[in-house]
Short mmCIF file of C-alpha atoms in Angstrom, two decimals:
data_model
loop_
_atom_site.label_atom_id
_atom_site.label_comp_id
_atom_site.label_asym_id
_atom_site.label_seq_id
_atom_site.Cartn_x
_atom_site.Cartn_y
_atom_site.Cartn_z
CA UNK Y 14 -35.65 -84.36 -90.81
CA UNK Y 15 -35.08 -87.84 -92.17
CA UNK Y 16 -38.28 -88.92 -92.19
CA UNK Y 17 -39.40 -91.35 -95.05
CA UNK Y 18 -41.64 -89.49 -97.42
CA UNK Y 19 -44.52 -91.23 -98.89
CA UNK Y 20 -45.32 -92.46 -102.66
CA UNK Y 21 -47.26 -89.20 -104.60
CA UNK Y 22 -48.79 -89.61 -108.01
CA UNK Y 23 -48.60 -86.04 -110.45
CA UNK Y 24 -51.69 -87.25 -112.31
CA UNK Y 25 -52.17 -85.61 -115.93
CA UNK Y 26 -55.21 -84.34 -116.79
CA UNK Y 27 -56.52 -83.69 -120.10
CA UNK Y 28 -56.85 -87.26 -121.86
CA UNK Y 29 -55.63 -88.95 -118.34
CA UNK Y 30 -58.05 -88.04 -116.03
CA UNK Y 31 -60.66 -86.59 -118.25
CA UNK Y 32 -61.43 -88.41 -120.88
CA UNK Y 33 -61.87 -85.39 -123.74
CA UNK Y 34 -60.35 -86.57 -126.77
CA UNK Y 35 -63.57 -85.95 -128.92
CA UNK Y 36 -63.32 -82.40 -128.07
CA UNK Y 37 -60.12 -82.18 -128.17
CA UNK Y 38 -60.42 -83.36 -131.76
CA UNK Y 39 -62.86 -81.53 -132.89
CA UNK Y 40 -61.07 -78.52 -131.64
CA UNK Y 41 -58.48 -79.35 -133.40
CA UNK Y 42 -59.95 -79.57 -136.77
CA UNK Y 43 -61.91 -76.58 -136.65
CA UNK Y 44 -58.21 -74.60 -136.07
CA UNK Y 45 -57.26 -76.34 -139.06
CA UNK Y 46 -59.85 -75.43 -141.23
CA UNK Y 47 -58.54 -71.98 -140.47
CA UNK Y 48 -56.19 -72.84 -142.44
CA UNK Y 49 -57.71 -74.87 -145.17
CA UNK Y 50 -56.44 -78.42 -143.71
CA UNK Y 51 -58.29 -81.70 -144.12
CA UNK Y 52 -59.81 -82.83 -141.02
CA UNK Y 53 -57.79 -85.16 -138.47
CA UNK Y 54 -58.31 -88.74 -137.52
CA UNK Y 55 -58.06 -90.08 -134.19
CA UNK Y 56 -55.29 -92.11 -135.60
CA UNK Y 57 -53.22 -89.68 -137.63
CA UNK Y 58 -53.52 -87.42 -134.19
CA UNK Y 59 -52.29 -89.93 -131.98
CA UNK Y 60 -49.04 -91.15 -134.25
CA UNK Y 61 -48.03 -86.97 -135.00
CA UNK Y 62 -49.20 -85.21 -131.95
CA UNK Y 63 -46.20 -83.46 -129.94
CA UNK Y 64 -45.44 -80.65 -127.94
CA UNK Y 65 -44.79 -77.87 -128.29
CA UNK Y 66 -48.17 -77.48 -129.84
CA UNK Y 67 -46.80 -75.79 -132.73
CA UNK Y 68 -44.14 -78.59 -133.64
CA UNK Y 69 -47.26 -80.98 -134.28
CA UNK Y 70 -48.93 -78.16 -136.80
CA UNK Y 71 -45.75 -78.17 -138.74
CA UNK Y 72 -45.97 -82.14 -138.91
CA UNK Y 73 -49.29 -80.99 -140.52
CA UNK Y 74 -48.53 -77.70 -142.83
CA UNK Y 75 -44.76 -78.67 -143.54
CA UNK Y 76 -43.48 -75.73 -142.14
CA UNK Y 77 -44.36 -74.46 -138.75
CA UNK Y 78 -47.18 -71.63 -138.41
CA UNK Y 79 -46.75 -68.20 -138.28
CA UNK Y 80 -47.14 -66.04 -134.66
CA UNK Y 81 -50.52 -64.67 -136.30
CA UNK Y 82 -51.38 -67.71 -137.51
CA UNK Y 83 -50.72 -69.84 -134.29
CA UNK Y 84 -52.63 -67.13 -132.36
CA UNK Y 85 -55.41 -67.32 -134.28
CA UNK Y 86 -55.82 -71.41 -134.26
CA UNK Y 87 -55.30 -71.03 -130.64
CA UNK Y 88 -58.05 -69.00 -129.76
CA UNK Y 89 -60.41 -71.67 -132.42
CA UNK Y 90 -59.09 -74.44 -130.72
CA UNK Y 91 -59.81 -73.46 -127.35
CA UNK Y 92 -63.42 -71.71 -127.99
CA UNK Y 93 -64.29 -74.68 -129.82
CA UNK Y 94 -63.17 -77.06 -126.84
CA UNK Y 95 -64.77 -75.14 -123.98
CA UNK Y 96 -68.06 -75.51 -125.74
CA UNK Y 97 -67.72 -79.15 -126.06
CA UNK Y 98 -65.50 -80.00 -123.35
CA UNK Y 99 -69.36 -80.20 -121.34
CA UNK Y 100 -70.02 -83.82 -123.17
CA UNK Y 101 -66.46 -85.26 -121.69
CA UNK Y 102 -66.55 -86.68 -118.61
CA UNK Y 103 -63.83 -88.56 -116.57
CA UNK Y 104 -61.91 -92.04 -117.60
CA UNK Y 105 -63.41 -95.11 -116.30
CA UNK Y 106 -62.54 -96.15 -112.57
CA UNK Y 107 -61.47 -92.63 -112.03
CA UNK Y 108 -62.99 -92.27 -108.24
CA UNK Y 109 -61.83 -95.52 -107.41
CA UNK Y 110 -58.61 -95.27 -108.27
CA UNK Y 111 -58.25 -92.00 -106.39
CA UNK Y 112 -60.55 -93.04 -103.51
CA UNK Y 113 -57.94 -96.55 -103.28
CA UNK Y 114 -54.49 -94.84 -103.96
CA UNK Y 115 -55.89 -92.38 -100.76
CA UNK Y 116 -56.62 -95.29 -99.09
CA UNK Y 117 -53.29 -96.54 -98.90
CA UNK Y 118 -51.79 -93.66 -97.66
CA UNK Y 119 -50.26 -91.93 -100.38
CA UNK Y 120 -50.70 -88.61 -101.73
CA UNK Y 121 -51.72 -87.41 -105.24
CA UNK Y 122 -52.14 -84.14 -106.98
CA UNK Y 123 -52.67 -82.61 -110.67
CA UNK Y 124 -50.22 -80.69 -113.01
CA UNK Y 125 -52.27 -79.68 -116.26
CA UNK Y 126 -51.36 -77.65 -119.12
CA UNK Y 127 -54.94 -76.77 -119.37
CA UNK Y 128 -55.30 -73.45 -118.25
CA UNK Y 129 -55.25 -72.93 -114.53
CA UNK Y 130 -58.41 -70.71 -113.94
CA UNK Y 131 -60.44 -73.35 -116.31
CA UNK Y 132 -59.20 -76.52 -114.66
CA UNK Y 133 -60.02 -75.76 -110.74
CA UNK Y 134 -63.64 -75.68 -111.70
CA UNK Y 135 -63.97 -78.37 -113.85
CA UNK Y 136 -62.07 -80.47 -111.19
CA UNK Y 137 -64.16 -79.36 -108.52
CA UNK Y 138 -67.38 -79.99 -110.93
CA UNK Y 139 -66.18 -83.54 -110.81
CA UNK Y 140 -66.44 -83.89 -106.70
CA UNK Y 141 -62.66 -84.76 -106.88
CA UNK Y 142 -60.69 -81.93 -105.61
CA UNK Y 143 -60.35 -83.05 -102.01
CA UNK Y 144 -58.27 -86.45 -103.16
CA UNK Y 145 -55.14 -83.80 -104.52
CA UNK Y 146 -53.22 -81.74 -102.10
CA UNK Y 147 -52.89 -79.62 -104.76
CA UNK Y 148 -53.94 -78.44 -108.33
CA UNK Y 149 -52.37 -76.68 -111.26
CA UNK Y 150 -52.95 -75.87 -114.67
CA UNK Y 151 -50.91 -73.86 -116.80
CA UNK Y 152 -50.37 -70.06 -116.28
CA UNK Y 153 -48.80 -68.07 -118.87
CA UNK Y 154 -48.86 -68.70 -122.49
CA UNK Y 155 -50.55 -71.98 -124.10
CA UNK Y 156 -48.24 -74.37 -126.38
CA UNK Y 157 -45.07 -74.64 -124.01
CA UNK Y 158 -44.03 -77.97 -122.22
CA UNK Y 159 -44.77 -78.88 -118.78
CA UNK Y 160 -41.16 -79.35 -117.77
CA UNK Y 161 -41.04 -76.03 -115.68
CA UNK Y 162 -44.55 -76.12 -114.45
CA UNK Y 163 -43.34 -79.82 -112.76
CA UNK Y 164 -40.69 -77.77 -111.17
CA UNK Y 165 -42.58 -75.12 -109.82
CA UNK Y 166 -45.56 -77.57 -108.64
CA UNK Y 167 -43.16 -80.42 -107.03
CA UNK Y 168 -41.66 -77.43 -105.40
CA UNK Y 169 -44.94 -76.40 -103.64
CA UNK Y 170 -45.86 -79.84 -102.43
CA UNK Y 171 -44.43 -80.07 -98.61
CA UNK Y 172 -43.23 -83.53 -97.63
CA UNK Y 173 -42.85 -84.56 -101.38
CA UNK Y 174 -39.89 -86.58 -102.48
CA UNK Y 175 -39.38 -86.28 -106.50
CA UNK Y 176 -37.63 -89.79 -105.77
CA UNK Y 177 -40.91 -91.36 -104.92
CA UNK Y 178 -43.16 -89.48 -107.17
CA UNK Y 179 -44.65 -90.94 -110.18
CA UNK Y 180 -46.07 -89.03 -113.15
CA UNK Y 181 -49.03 -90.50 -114.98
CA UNK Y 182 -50.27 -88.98 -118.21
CA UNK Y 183 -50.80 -89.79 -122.04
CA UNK Y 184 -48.14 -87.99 -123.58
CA UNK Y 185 -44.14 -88.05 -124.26
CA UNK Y 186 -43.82 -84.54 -122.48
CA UNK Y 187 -45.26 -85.99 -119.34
CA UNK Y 188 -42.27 -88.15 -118.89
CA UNK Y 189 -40.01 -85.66 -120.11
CA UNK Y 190 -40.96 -83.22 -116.94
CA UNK Y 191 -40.78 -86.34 -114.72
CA UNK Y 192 -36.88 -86.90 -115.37
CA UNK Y 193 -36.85 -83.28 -115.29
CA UNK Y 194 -37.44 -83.24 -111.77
CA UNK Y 195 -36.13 -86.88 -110.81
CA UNK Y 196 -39.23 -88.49 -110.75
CA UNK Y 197 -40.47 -91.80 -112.79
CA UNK Y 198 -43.24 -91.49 -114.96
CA UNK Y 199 -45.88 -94.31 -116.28
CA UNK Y 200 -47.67 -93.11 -119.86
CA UNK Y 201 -51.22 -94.30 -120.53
CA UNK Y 202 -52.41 -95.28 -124.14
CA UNK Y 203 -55.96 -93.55 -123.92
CA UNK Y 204 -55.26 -90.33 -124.87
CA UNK Y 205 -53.27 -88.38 -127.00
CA UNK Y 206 -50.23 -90.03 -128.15
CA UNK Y 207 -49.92 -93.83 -129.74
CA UNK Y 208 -48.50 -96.80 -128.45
CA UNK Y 209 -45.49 -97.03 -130.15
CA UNK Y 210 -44.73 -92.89 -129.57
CA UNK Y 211 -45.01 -93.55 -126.03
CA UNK Y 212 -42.69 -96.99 -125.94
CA UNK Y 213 -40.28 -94.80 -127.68
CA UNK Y 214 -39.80 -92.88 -124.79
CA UNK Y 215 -38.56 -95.67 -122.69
CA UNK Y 216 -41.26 -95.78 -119.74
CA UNK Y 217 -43.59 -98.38 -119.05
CA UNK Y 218 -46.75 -97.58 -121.08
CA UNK Y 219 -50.24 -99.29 -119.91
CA UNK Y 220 -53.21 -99.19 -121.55
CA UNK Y 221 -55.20 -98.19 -118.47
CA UNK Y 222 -55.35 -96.02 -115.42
CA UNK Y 223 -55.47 -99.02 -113.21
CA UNK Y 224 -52.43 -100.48 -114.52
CA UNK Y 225 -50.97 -97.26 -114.57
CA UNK Y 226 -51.23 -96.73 -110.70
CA UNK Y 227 -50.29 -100.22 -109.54
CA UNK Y 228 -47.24 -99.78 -111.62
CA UNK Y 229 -46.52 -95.95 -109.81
CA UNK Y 230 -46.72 -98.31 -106.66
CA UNK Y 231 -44.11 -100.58 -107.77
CA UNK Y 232 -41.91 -97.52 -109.00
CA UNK Y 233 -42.31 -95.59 -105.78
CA UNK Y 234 -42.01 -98.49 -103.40
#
């Protein structure tokens, strides 16, 4: 009892560790076709995207969609990434950055709202699953926020101290189930959200994963 904990990283993972915005994109505009809407730039996704998922389709339609409606864009969005999620691969530096942050003596892990029986296998596929104590993706229904998922998976992690954990990911919610939990959080321009969402939240924002983890040392010292 007492003892000194030491500094973890929560890494994200879809547009964090895995680089998948082109799927991710075109899975998005095939569930809008469903409903007749014009196709979605890069751009225009990063400066509306939002969670709940729903939230950024009414930033879209005007209004948000309806339960049959969202179900059905759902099920597009996700049949349309898992067929092209296979062309993604990781971000750049990715193994080093693990293999160094390791190195030091920390610990790291992943909290994903990708599902949870998709994302152990696509981890693993990667060779990367024995740098995380521990892996999650999201159980239960798709669209929610990660807040109570960061409880849950800080609360399985033995030894952890929210105090000197550091969440890095690419999108406002990330930070938001950080200072859920009391940890800090550090939010990375290459995936799904803009630079100016993210300095809205009031985080330091990077624009890549190296900078990202030498500032999570400098929070968690």
């Amino acid at each position: 009892m007492g003892k000194k904990t030491g500094a973890h990283i929560v890494w994200d993972w879809n547009g964090t560790l895995f680089h998948d915005l082109d799927a991710i994109i075109g899975a998005t505009n095939a569930a809008f076709a469903e409903l007749g809407l014009t196709p979605i730039t890069l751009e225009k996704y990063r400066e509306l995207y939002c969670v709940p998922v729903p939230k950024f389709y009414e930033r879209l339609l005007g209004r948000l969609p309806s339960h049959a409606e969202w179900e059905v864009m759902d099920e597009i969005f996700h049949r349309y990434y898992t067929e092209h999620r296979v062309r993604c691969g990781l971000a750049d530096g990715v193994t080093e950055l693990l293999t160094g942050w390791r190195s030091a003596g920390h610990s790291q892990s992943i909290l994903s709202m990708y599902g949870h029986e998709d994302l152990l296998p696509l981890v693993k596929g990667f060779g990367i699953e024995a740098y995380f104590i521990r892996v999650d993706g999201r159980t239960g229904p798709s669209g929610g926020t990660k807040a109570e998922h960061m409880v849950r998976h800080l609360g399985a992690l033995a030894g952890v101290d929210p105090a000197r954990t550091v969440v890095i990911g690419d999108a406002a919610d990330d930070a938001l189930a950080a200072a859920h939990v009391g940890a800090r959080a550090v939010l990375y321009t290459g995936g799904s959200h803009s630079r100016v969402s993210l300095e809205a939240v009031g985080v330091p924002v990077v624009d890549t994963l190296a900078e990202a983890v030498a500032e999570a040392e400098r929070l968690a010292a």
